[in-house]
């Protein structure tokens, strides 16, 4: 492992030297995973490479501190510096996203969503959200999720593939559903939707039926920070997000809201849902907000979108159909059926994995196959963009994907592809020696 990263992933290389000798099992797998991330292509749309500064902070002594409560209102002593850190995180998020209020304590995007439901709803209340198999998230009322058990979720989805422009959020259906079901809350946002989601249309429908609006921007929050995706802040009553997807920070969640909901949201997070906050992660979130406030990050956001669009165009040329016929965010959702009727998502994912292309199979709208098999692949460009890849690499990646899937039973061809993937990754190391901002050198003016 490079000294540079050794110094970033924990308190310093001494701790890793110790681990290497005293706990070689975990140390070994840390090295294996580090090498896997650098030597294979990371196309999982919800993943990214956090900066060494973020890595260092999540491995810091801040993990030792109990800080139940909020700045200046803690239940434990010794929080004078923690208070400063959490205040800085909140202030940076407020400026970055132009919001009234922010809660940076949710441990994850799911916790953030649960906290909002806890703040705004009573058990049994009606909520509208996007169906899981149409691109929604588990916490949008899926039957397997506690959200689906506690609240009366009614689900909307996408227009059929035959619609002009392909599958889009079916706002006519949503409006009718809102009128008949009279929801207390409407949830906008998705986990596998390749188009920008317009918060103003949701706002109008929510206003027509007197519902509150929550926008779950877990995926596009980095694009929003970069100003290349419309911001739901100030339009939705509450905005939830994750800090580790396109925003490129530590694994975690956060909530933005209007003044009137601040108290309710804060008490829903603590003491409603969580105990002690992860202040090492809160500090890393503060670092990520600062990184996302730079001009470099604006260029980064633009490049993510450009890369996604070039990847999509290449895949279409190679004979794939994309859900919604394209993309205007960081991800594409590939419908595999037109490319090869026998190819399902599971086989595709496994074939790509075998050559070092990491992605996830995904249900496509009205998928005829089961959720564990599926007929689709979800591919995102945030991580590849962080590692410095641009348009020509995206065309190469798109062609490599097609070649792999066409030749999935040809061992020799797969071996050649694997070498090419390896070679590409070696030229775009996300953690190059001596650079504070992985890949960021590529976005300098
Ligand atoms: C990723 C995601 C979440 C959940 O985030 P976790 O941190 O994995 O809990 C919630 N909503 C949407 C739309 C997501 O994409």
Tab-separated table of C-alpha atoms and ligand atoms in Angstrom:
chain	number	residue	atom	x	y	z
A	1	UNK	CA	0.000	0.000	0.000
A	2	UNK	CA	1.385	3.429	-0.810
A	3	UNK	CA	2.807	5.387	2.136
A	4	UNK	CA	0.599	8.256	1.188
A	5	UNK	CA	-2.557	6.259	1.639
A	6	UNK	CA	-1.156	4.443	4.640
A	7	UNK	CA	-0.917	7.838	6.270
A	8	UNK	CA	-4.464	8.693	5.301
A	9	UNK	CA	-6.448	5.610	6.195
A	10	UNK	CA	-5.729	5.682	9.898
A	11	UNK	CA	-3.843	7.657	12.454
A	12	UNK	CA	-0.730	6.921	10.496
A	13	UNK	CA	1.409	4.199	9.131
A	14	UNK	CA	2.441	3.049	12.613
A	15	UNK	CA	-1.064	1.812	13.297
A	16	UNK	CA	-1.032	-0.052	10.015
A	17	UNK	CA	2.417	-1.486	10.741
A	18	UNK	CA	0.970	-2.733	13.991
A	19	UNK	CA	-2.042	-4.231	12.228
A	20	UNK	CA	0.140	-5.848	9.610
A	21	UNK	CA	1.858	-7.787	12.382
A	22	UNK	CA	-0.818	-8.182	15.032
A	23	UNK	CA	-4.033	-8.486	13.040
A	24	UNK	CA	-2.881	-9.587	9.651
A	25	UNK	CA	-6.257	-11.043	8.714
A	26	UNK	CA	-8.027	-7.687	8.670
A	27	UNK	CA	-4.937	-5.898	7.393
A	28	UNK	CA	-4.695	-8.327	4.508
A	29	UNK	CA	-8.270	-7.760	3.468
A	30	UNK	CA	-7.859	-3.981	3.757
A	31	UNK	CA	-4.962	-4.217	1.276
A	32	UNK	CA	-6.958	-6.547	-0.967
A	33	UNK	CA	-9.920	-4.188	-1.010
A	34	UNK	CA	-7.694	-1.151	-1.605
A	35	UNK	CA	-6.151	-2.922	-4.582
A	36	UNK	CA	-9.532	-4.083	-5.868
A	37	UNK	CA	-10.803	-0.497	-5.860
A	38	UNK	CA	-7.759	0.703	-7.800
A	39	UNK	CA	-7.295	-2.164	-10.258
A	40	UNK	CA	-10.899	-2.664	-11.380
A	41	UNK	CA	-13.423	-0.229	-12.839
A	42	UNK	CA	-15.935	1.140	-10.328
A	43	UNK	CA	-19.259	1.741	-12.096
A	44	UNK	CA	-21.653	1.375	-9.181
A	45	UNK	CA	-23.715	4.551	-9.426
A	46	UNK	CA	-23.923	5.044	-5.653
A	47	UNK	CA	-20.173	4.755	-5.069
A	48	UNK	CA	-17.297	7.192	-5.279
A	49	UNK	CA	-13.720	7.658	-4.062
A	50	UNK	CA	-13.526	9.883	-0.983
A	51	UNK	CA	-10.511	12.169	-0.707
A	52	UNK	CA	-7.577	11.174	1.536
A	53	UNK	CA	-8.601	14.041	3.851
A	54	UNK	CA	-12.057	12.499	4.254
A	55	UNK	CA	-10.502	9.069	4.798
A	56	UNK	CA	-8.145	10.421	7.430
A	57	UNK	CA	-10.925	12.172	9.311
A	58	UNK	CA	-13.155	9.086	9.434
A	59	UNK	CA	-10.192	7.228	10.927
A	60	UNK	CA	-9.507	9.874	13.558
A	61	UNK	CA	-9.813	10.142	17.374
A	62	UNK	CA	-13.112	11.959	16.946
A	63	UNK	CA	-14.619	8.457	16.928
A	64	UNK	CA	-13.936	8.332	20.679
A	65	UNK	CA	-16.322	11.081	21.702
A	66	UNK	CA	-19.897	10.789	22.896
A	67	UNK	CA	-21.870	13.854	21.901
A	68	UNK	CA	-25.566	13.045	22.264
A	69	UNK	CA	-27.564	16.184	21.567
A	70	UNK	CA	-26.616	19.182	19.443
A	71	UNK	CA	-23.927	21.911	19.644
A	72	UNK	CA	-24.214	23.846	22.942
A	73	UNK	CA	-26.932	21.370	24.053
A	74	UNK	CA	-25.058	18.134	24.794
A	75	UNK	CA	-25.759	15.497	27.386
A	76	UNK	CA	-22.031	14.852	28.024
A	77	UNK	CA	-19.121	17.058	28.982
A	78	UNK	CA	-15.989	17.740	26.972
A	79	UNK	CA	-17.745	18.673	23.774
A	80	UNK	CA	-16.314	22.160	23.258
A	81	UNK	CA	-14.308	21.159	20.165
A	82	UNK	CA	-16.876	18.722	18.858
A	83	UNK	CA	-19.405	21.566	19.017
A	84	UNK	CA	-17.139	23.712	16.844
A	85	UNK	CA	-16.769	20.888	14.324
A	86	UNK	CA	-20.483	20.174	14.061
A	87	UNK	CA	-21.247	23.895	13.807
A	88	UNK	CA	-18.766	24.236	10.950
A	89	UNK	CA	-20.312	21.233	9.181
A	90	UNK	CA	-23.782	22.761	9.555
A	91	UNK	CA	-22.647	26.212	8.444
A	92	UNK	CA	-20.861	24.862	5.353
A	93	UNK	CA	-23.892	22.825	4.311
A	94	UNK	CA	-26.152	25.847	4.821
A	95	UNK	CA	-24.002	27.988	2.548
A	96	UNK	CA	-23.378	25.259	-0.034
A	97	UNK	CA	-27.046	24.373	-0.450
A	98	UNK	CA	-28.666	27.724	0.528
A	99	UNK	CA	-30.867	26.177	3.174
A	100	UNK	CA	-32.471	27.454	6.393
A	101	UNK	CA	-31.531	24.505	8.531
A	102	UNK	CA	-29.420	21.381	8.360
A	103	UNK	CA	-29.006	18.256	10.456
A	104	UNK	CA	-25.697	16.518	9.751
A	105	UNK	CA	-26.128	13.643	12.211
A	106	UNK	CA	-28.020	10.940	10.269
A	107	UNK	CA	-25.827	7.844	10.046
A	108	UNK	CA	-27.018	7.107	6.511
A	109	UNK	CA	-29.472	8.099	3.819
A	110	UNK	CA	-31.939	5.551	5.174
A	111	UNK	CA	-31.705	7.014	8.695
A	112	UNK	CA	-32.272	10.487	7.264
A	113	UNK	CA	-35.440	9.304	5.514
A	114	UNK	CA	-36.702	7.508	8.632
A	115	UNK	CA	-36.112	10.658	10.673
A	116	UNK	CA	-38.176	12.750	8.266
A	117	UNK	CA	-41.059	10.276	8.391
A	118	UNK	CA	-40.790	10.249	12.180
A	119	UNK	CA	-40.830	14.056	12.263
A	120	UNK	CA	-43.718	14.657	9.868
A	121	UNK	CA	-45.959	11.582	10.046
A	122	UNK	CA	-47.928	9.419	12.408
A	123	UNK	CA	-47.980	5.663	11.889
A	124	UNK	CA	-50.584	4.779	9.279
A	125	UNK	CA	-50.406	8.134	7.475
A	126	UNK	CA	-50.558	8.082	3.682
A	127	UNK	CA	-47.387	8.830	1.706
A	128	UNK	CA	-46.754	8.751	-2.048
A	129	UNK	CA	-43.358	7.605	-3.345
A	130	UNK	CA	-41.779	5.931	-6.329
A	131	UNK	CA	-42.074	2.155	-6.555
A	132	UNK	CA	-38.895	0.191	-5.913
A	133	UNK	CA	-38.987	-1.601	-9.269
A	134	UNK	CA	-39.467	1.706	-11.094
A	135	UNK	CA	-36.397	3.298	-9.541
A	136	UNK	CA	-37.473	4.158	-5.974
A	137	UNK	CA	-35.586	3.247	-2.803
A	138	UNK	CA	-36.362	0.635	-0.139
A	139	UNK	CA	-37.123	3.447	2.320
A	140	UNK	CA	-39.785	4.762	-0.057
A	141	UNK	CA	-42.286	2.288	1.355
A	142	UNK	CA	-41.088	-1.068	0.018
A	143	UNK	CA	-42.867	-3.997	1.652
A	144	UNK	CA	-39.600	-5.373	3.063
A	145	UNK	CA	-38.726	-2.027	4.689
A	146	UNK	CA	-40.010	-0.798	8.051
A	147	UNK	CA	-41.263	2.246	6.122
A	148	UNK	CA	-43.720	0.055	4.207
A	149	UNK	CA	-44.945	-1.507	7.434
A	150	UNK	CA	-45.381	1.674	9.460
A	151	UNK	CA	-46.948	4.001	6.930
A	152	UNK	CA	-49.536	3.674	4.216
A	153	UNK	CA	-47.320	4.123	1.155
A	154	UNK	CA	-49.002	4.402	-2.238
A	155	UNK	CA	-46.662	4.138	-5.159
A	156	UNK	CA	-46.259	5.921	-8.455
A	157	UNK	CA	-43.970	4.954	-11.288
A	158	UNK	CA	-42.893	5.731	-14.838
A	159	UNK	CA	-44.698	6.044	-18.127
A	160	UNK	CA	-44.314	3.024	-20.459
A	161	UNK	CA	-41.286	2.589	-22.667
A	162	UNK	CA	-43.402	3.382	-25.743
A	163	UNK	CA	-43.941	6.975	-24.523
A	164	UNK	CA	-42.246	9.769	-26.460
A	165	UNK	CA	-38.774	10.072	-24.945
A	166	UNK	CA	-39.133	6.736	-23.171
A	167	UNK	CA	-39.863	6.092	-19.513
A	168	UNK	CA	-40.417	9.249	-17.445
A	169	UNK	CA	-42.063	9.894	-14.090
A	170	UNK	CA	-45.783	9.578	-14.715
A	171	UNK	CA	-46.964	12.897	-13.305
A	172	UNK	CA	-50.542	12.460	-14.554
A	173	UNK	CA	-50.798	9.239	-12.598
A	174	UNK	CA	-49.144	10.857	-9.593
A	175	UNK	CA	-51.576	13.790	-9.640
A	176	UNK	CA	-54.612	11.494	-9.854
A	177	UNK	CA	-53.244	9.293	-7.091
A	178	UNK	CA	-52.591	12.356	-4.937
A	179	UNK	CA	-56.168	13.571	-5.452
A	180	UNK	CA	-57.747	10.261	-4.537
A	181	UNK	CA	-55.440	9.240	-1.684
A	182	UNK	CA	-54.909	12.659	-0.024
A	183	UNK	CA	-51.357	11.971	1.192
A	184	UNK	CA	-49.775	13.819	4.091
A	185	UNK	CA	-46.401	13.612	2.355
A	186	UNK	CA	-45.143	13.155	-1.184
A	187	UNK	CA	-41.626	11.784	-1.651
A	188	UNK	CA	-39.663	12.706	-4.773
A	189	UNK	CA	-36.312	11.174	-5.655
A	190	UNK	CA	-34.981	7.843	-6.851
A	191	UNK	CA	-32.107	5.447	-6.749
A	192	UNK	CA	-32.152	4.277	-10.358
A	193	UNK	CA	-33.633	7.037	-12.501
A	194	UNK	CA	-31.362	8.463	-15.227
A	195	UNK	CA	-33.143	11.801	-15.610
A	196	UNK	CA	-33.168	15.036	-13.688
A	197	UNK	CA	-36.192	15.178	-11.393
A	198	UNK	CA	-37.962	18.534	-11.487
A	199	UNK	CA	-38.969	19.486	-7.929
A	200	UNK	CA	-41.369	22.204	-9.127
A	201	UNK	CA	-43.778	19.703	-10.684
A	202	UNK	CA	-43.834	17.764	-7.409
A	203	UNK	CA	-44.365	21.021	-5.497
A	204	UNK	CA	-47.345	21.934	-7.631
A	205	UNK	CA	-48.978	18.549	-7.089
A	206	UNK	CA	-48.251	18.636	-3.345
A	207	UNK	CA	-49.816	22.100	-3.129
A	208	UNK	CA	-52.899	20.985	-5.059
A	209	UNK	CA	-53.654	18.370	-2.400
A	210	UNK	CA	-52.164	20.103	0.660
A	211	UNK	CA	-49.329	17.595	1.118
A	212	UNK	CA	-45.811	18.149	2.393
A	213	UNK	CA	-42.951	17.466	-0.020
A	214	UNK	CA	-39.755	15.599	0.743
A	215	UNK	CA	-37.045	15.365	-1.903
A	216	UNK	CA	-34.636	12.453	-1.459
A	217	UNK	CA	-31.555	13.602	-3.358
A	218	UNK	CA	-29.258	10.807	-2.125
A	219	UNK	CA	-27.866	10.274	-5.627
A	220	UNK	CA	-27.631	13.697	-7.297
A	221	UNK	CA	-26.532	15.818	-4.296
A	222	UNK	CA	-22.999	16.227	-5.694
A	223	UNK	CA	-24.462	17.404	-9.002
A	224	UNK	CA	-26.684	19.817	-7.082
A	225	UNK	CA	-23.653	21.128	-5.154
A	226	UNK	CA	-21.858	21.623	-8.451
A	227	UNK	CA	-24.847	23.502	-9.870
A	228	UNK	CA	-25.391	21.035	-12.718
A	229	UNK	CA	-28.691	19.629	-11.409
A	230	UNK	CA	-31.708	21.698	-10.355
A	231	UNK	CA	-31.777	22.147	-6.583
A	232	UNK	CA	-34.869	21.069	-4.647
A	233	UNK	CA	-33.799	23.204	-1.660
A	234	UNK	CA	-36.408	25.839	-0.883
A	235	UNK	CA	-38.931	24.082	-3.132
A	236	UNK	CA	-39.339	20.884	-1.136
A	237	UNK	CA	-40.131	21.259	2.570
A	238	UNK	CA	-37.399	18.785	3.438
A	239	UNK	CA	-34.423	17.470	1.454
A	240	UNK	CA	-32.574	14.318	2.485
A	241	UNK	CA	-29.304	13.124	1.011
A	242	UNK	CA	-26.304	10.873	1.418
A	243	UNK	CA	-22.821	12.324	1.632
A	244	UNK	CA	-21.007	9.405	-0.042
A	245	UNK	CA	-22.540	9.179	-3.523
A	246	UNK	CA	-21.935	11.949	-6.086
A	247	UNK	CA	-21.126	14.304	-3.186
A	248	UNK	CA	-17.947	12.241	-2.648
A	249	UNK	CA	-17.722	12.525	1.135
A	250	UNK	CA	-17.833	9.977	3.964
A	251	UNK	CA	-20.579	7.355	4.195
A	252	UNK	CA	-23.492	9.129	5.883
A	253	UNK	CA	-26.696	11.124	5.563
A	254	UNK	CA	-28.021	14.618	6.202
A	255	UNK	CA	-31.293	16.549	6.176
A	256	UNK	CA	-32.020	20.094	4.990
A	257	UNK	CA	-35.288	21.803	5.828
A	258	UNK	CA	-37.180	25.042	6.144
A	259	UNK	CA	-37.104	26.827	9.529
A	260	UNK	CA	-40.572	25.676	10.477
A	261	UNK	CA	-39.511	22.011	10.483
A	262	UNK	CA	-36.102	22.445	12.133
A	263	UNK	CA	-37.114	21.527	15.689
A	264	UNK	CA	-39.182	18.547	14.597
A	265	UNK	CA	-36.422	17.208	12.340
A	266	UNK	CA	-33.729	17.610	14.983
A	267	UNK	CA	-35.697	15.830	17.677
A	268	UNK	CA	-36.654	13.069	15.246
A	269	UNK	CA	-32.946	12.372	14.556
A	270	UNK	CA	-32.018	12.623	18.239
A	271	UNK	CA	-33.490	11.391	20.533
A	272	UNK	CA	-36.128	9.990	18.168
A	273	UNK	CA	-34.008	7.643	16.116
A	274	UNK	CA	-30.326	7.749	16.975
A	275	UNK	CA	-28.095	7.961	20.031
A	276	UNK	CA	-24.589	9.391	19.867
A	277	UNK	CA	-23.684	11.020	16.557
A	278	UNK	CA	-20.608	9.840	14.617
A	279	UNK	CA	-18.595	13.032	15.045
A	280	UNK	CA	-15.633	11.671	13.070
A	281	UNK	CA	-18.041	11.320	10.174
A	282	UNK	CA	-19.604	14.735	10.862
A	283	UNK	CA	-16.094	16.249	10.627
A	284	UNK	CA	-15.502	14.370	7.377
A	285	UNK	CA	-18.841	15.682	6.088
A	286	UNK	CA	-17.581	19.214	6.859
A	287	UNK	CA	-14.473	18.483	4.766
A	288	UNK	CA	-16.596	17.130	1.921
A	289	UNK	CA	-18.838	20.237	1.988
A	290	UNK	CA	-15.733	22.397	1.683
A	291	UNK	CA	-14.395	20.301	-1.190
A	292	UNK	CA	-17.783	20.540	-2.896
A	293	UNK	CA	-17.765	24.356	-2.600
A	294	UNK	CA	-14.812	24.761	-4.954
A	295	UNK	CA	-14.631	25.629	-8.650
A	296	UNK	CA	-12.875	22.282	-9.138
A	297	UNK	CA	-15.981	20.550	-7.914
A	298	UNK	CA	-18.143	22.469	-10.385
A	299	UNK	CA	-15.911	21.178	-13.195
A	300	UNK	CA	-16.054	17.731	-11.625
A	301	UNK	CA	-19.878	17.788	-11.649
A	302	UNK	CA	-19.957	18.842	-15.301
A	303	UNK	CA	-17.526	16.080	-16.211
A	304	UNK	CA	-19.617	13.433	-14.398
A	305	UNK	CA	-22.594	14.363	-16.559
A	306	UNK	CA	-20.599	14.566	-19.754
A	307	UNK	CA	-19.050	11.174	-19.027
A	308	UNK	CA	-22.443	9.659	-18.351
A	309	UNK	CA	-23.828	11.021	-21.579
A	310	UNK	CA	-20.871	9.677	-23.615
A	311	UNK	CA	-21.091	6.291	-21.896
A	312	UNK	CA	-24.806	6.197	-22.734
A	313	UNK	CA	-24.279	7.132	-26.382
A	314	UNK	CA	-21.585	4.465	-26.744
A	315	UNK	CA	-23.860	1.807	-25.274
A	316	UNK	CA	-26.678	2.801	-27.646
A	317	UNK	CA	-24.260	2.506	-30.600
A	318	UNK	CA	-23.330	-0.937	-29.320
A	319	UNK	CA	-26.971	-2.027	-29.524
A	320	UNK	CA	-28.244	-1.510	-25.983
A	321	UNK	CA	-31.445	0.290	-25.120
A	322	UNK	CA	-31.336	2.723	-22.209
A	323	UNK	CA	-34.308	3.226	-19.924
A	324	UNK	CA	-35.689	6.694	-20.856
A	325	UNK	CA	-33.486	6.453	-23.996
A	326	UNK	CA	-30.620	8.363	-22.405
A	327	UNK	CA	-29.410	10.175	-19.337
A	328	UNK	CA	-29.063	13.661	-17.951
A	329	UNK	CA	-27.454	12.796	-14.648
A	330	UNK	CA	-24.585	10.582	-13.468
A	331	UNK	CA	-26.121	7.216	-14.323
A	332	UNK	CA	-27.507	5.101	-17.112
A	333	UNK	CA	-29.952	2.257	-16.702
A	334	UNK	CA	-29.365	-0.360	-19.385
A	335	UNK	CA	-32.238	-2.511	-20.632
A	336	UNK	CA	-30.395	-5.673	-21.743
A	337	UNK	CA	-33.275	-7.276	-23.634
A	338	UNK	CA	-32.761	-5.602	-27.004
A	339	UNK	CA	-29.039	-6.365	-26.975
A	340	UNK	CA	-29.519	-10.058	-26.209
A	341	UNK	CA	-32.829	-11.602	-25.166
A	342	UNK	CA	-31.060	-14.430	-23.304
A	343	UNK	CA	-28.843	-12.143	-21.282
A	344	UNK	CA	-30.171	-11.322	-17.816
A	345	UNK	CA	-28.823	-8.826	-15.281
A	346	UNK	CA	-27.257	-11.489	-13.095
A	347	UNK	CA	-25.237	-13.083	-15.881
A	348	UNK	CA	-24.248	-9.636	-17.180
A	349	UNK	CA	-23.054	-8.473	-13.765
A	350	UNK	CA	-21.088	-11.674	-13.201
A	351	UNK	CA	-19.480	-11.587	-16.667
A	352	UNK	CA	-18.436	-7.967	-16.156
A	353	UNK	CA	-17.128	-8.762	-12.683
A	354	UNK	CA	-14.935	-11.490	-14.183
A	355	UNK	CA	-13.102	-8.888	-16.296
A	356	UNK	CA	-12.851	-6.285	-13.533
A	357	UNK	CA	-15.833	-4.108	-14.413
A	358	UNK	CA	-17.829	-3.606	-11.208
A	359	UNK	CA	-21.489	-2.646	-11.510
A	360	UNK	CA	-24.864	-3.809	-10.286
A	361	UNK	CA	-27.747	-5.583	-11.940
A	362	UNK	CA	-30.923	-3.586	-11.597
A	363	UNK	CA	-34.586	-4.020	-12.232
A	364	UNK	CA	-35.883	-2.056	-15.179
A	365	UNK	CA	-39.453	-0.704	-15.167
A	366	UNK	CA	-41.937	-3.586	-15.476
A	367	UNK	CA	-39.072	-6.068	-15.441
A	368	UNK	CA	-40.259	-9.522	-16.524
A	369	UNK	CA	-37.477	-11.160	-14.481
A	370	UNK	CA	-37.228	-11.599	-10.700
A	371	UNK	CA	-35.449	-8.949	-8.520
A	372	UNK	CA	-32.442	-11.226	-7.962
A	373	UNK	CA	-32.077	-11.835	-11.713
A	374	UNK	CA	-33.397	-8.676	-13.441
A	375	UNK	CA	-33.071	-7.493	-17.059
A	376	UNK	CA	-30.976	-4.431	-16.428
A	377	UNK	CA	-27.675	-2.943	-15.369
A	378	UNK	CA	-27.158	0.356	-13.561
A	379	UNK	CA	-23.915	2.155	-14.415
A	380	UNK	CA	-22.686	5.395	-12.852
A	381	UNK	CA	-19.776	7.672	-13.741
A	382	UNK	CA	-19.073	9.521	-10.456
A	383	UNK	CA	-16.218	7.265	-9.326
A	384	UNK	CA	-14.568	6.956	-12.742
A	385	UNK	CA	-14.732	10.732	-13.066
A	386	UNK	CA	-13.035	11.169	-9.699
A	387	UNK	CA	-10.206	8.989	-10.940
A	388	UNK	CA	-9.755	11.398	-13.851
A	389	UNK	CA	-11.446	9.609	-16.742
A	390	UNK	CA	-13.008	11.647	-19.518
A	391	UNK	CA	-14.951	11.125	-22.734
A	392	UNK	CA	-12.511	8.915	-24.604
A	393	UNK	CA	-12.241	6.566	-21.627
A	394	UNK	CA	-16.040	6.439	-21.413
A	395	UNK	CA	-16.257	5.288	-25.051
A	396	UNK	CA	-13.615	2.695	-24.276
A	397	UNK	CA	-15.520	1.494	-21.185
A	398	UNK	CA	-18.810	1.315	-23.112
A	399	UNK	CA	-17.165	-0.796	-25.817
A	400	UNK	CA	-15.467	-3.022	-23.244
A	401	UNK	CA	-18.866	-3.669	-21.636
A	402	UNK	CA	-20.407	-4.631	-24.978
A	403	UNK	CA	-17.417	-6.817	-25.929
A	404	UNK	CA	-17.563	-8.613	-22.581
A	405	UNK	CA	-21.258	-9.359	-22.846
A	406	UNK	CA	-21.009	-10.481	-26.472
A	407	UNK	CA	-18.085	-12.761	-25.726
A	408	UNK	CA	-19.175	-13.877	-22.276
A	409	UNK	CA	-18.470	-17.541	-23.067
A	410	UNK	CA	-15.115	-16.973	-24.744
A	411	UNK	CA	-12.383	-17.412	-22.107
A	412	UNK	CA	-9.616	-16.087	-24.339
A	413	UNK	CA	-11.463	-12.924	-25.266
A	414	UNK	CA	-12.403	-12.330	-21.616
A	415	UNK	CA	-8.753	-12.616	-20.656
A	416	UNK	CA	-7.808	-9.961	-23.244
A	417	UNK	CA	-10.551	-7.654	-21.988
A	418	UNK	CA	-9.437	-8.106	-18.401
A	419	UNK	CA	-5.894	-7.035	-19.347
A	420	UNK	CA	-7.264	-3.963	-21.102
A	421	UNK	CA	-9.378	-3.035	-18.054
A	422	UNK	CA	-6.349	-3.457	-15.832
A	423	UNK	CA	-4.263	-1.276	-18.090
A	424	UNK	CA	-6.917	1.455	-18.128
A	425	UNK	CA	-7.203	1.415	-14.325
A	426	UNK	CA	-3.453	1.673	-13.902
A	427	UNK	CA	-3.521	4.949	-15.852
A	428	UNK	CA	-6.326	6.382	-13.685
A	429	UNK	CA	-5.368	5.587	-10.124
A	430	UNK	CA	-7.886	7.282	-7.779
A	431	UNK	CA	-5.242	7.495	-5.050
A	432	UNK	CA	-2.042	8.536	-6.779
A	433	UNK	CA	0.970	9.008	-4.580
A	434	UNK	CA	1.282	12.485	-3.123
A	435	UNK	CA	-1.958	14.049	-4.283
A	436	UNK	CA	-4.344	15.438	-1.695
A	437	UNK	CA	-7.362	15.443	-3.981
A	438	UNK	CA	-7.665	12.208	-5.900
A	439	UNK	CA	-8.252	12.888	-9.540
A	440	UNK	CA	-8.869	16.524	-8.738
A	441	UNK	CA	-5.724	17.641	-10.525
A	442	UNK	CA	-7.752	16.944	-13.658
A	443	UNK	CA	-10.218	19.664	-12.778
A	444	UNK	CA	-7.797	22.454	-12.072
A	445	UNK	CA	-8.427	25.578	-14.110
B	1	LIG	C1	-28.758	5.401	-1.443
B	1	LIG	C2	-30.132	5.897	-1.211
B	1	LIG	C3	-30.677	5.955	0.085
B	1	LIG	C4	-30.056	5.324	1.290
B	1	LIG	O1	-28.786	5.599	1.612
B	1	LIG	P1	-27.986	4.628	2.616
B	1	LIG	O2	-26.889	5.509	3.083
B	1	LIG	O3	-27.555	3.463	1.808
B	1	LIG	O4	-28.919	4.233	3.711
B	1	LIG	C5	-31.918	6.546	0.238
B	1	LIG	N1	-32.600	7.018	-0.816
B	1	LIG	C6	-32.123	6.942	-2.064
B	1	LIG	C7	-32.935	7.500	-3.186
B	1	LIG	C8	-30.879	6.364	-2.312
B	1	LIG	O5	-30.432	6.268	-3.561
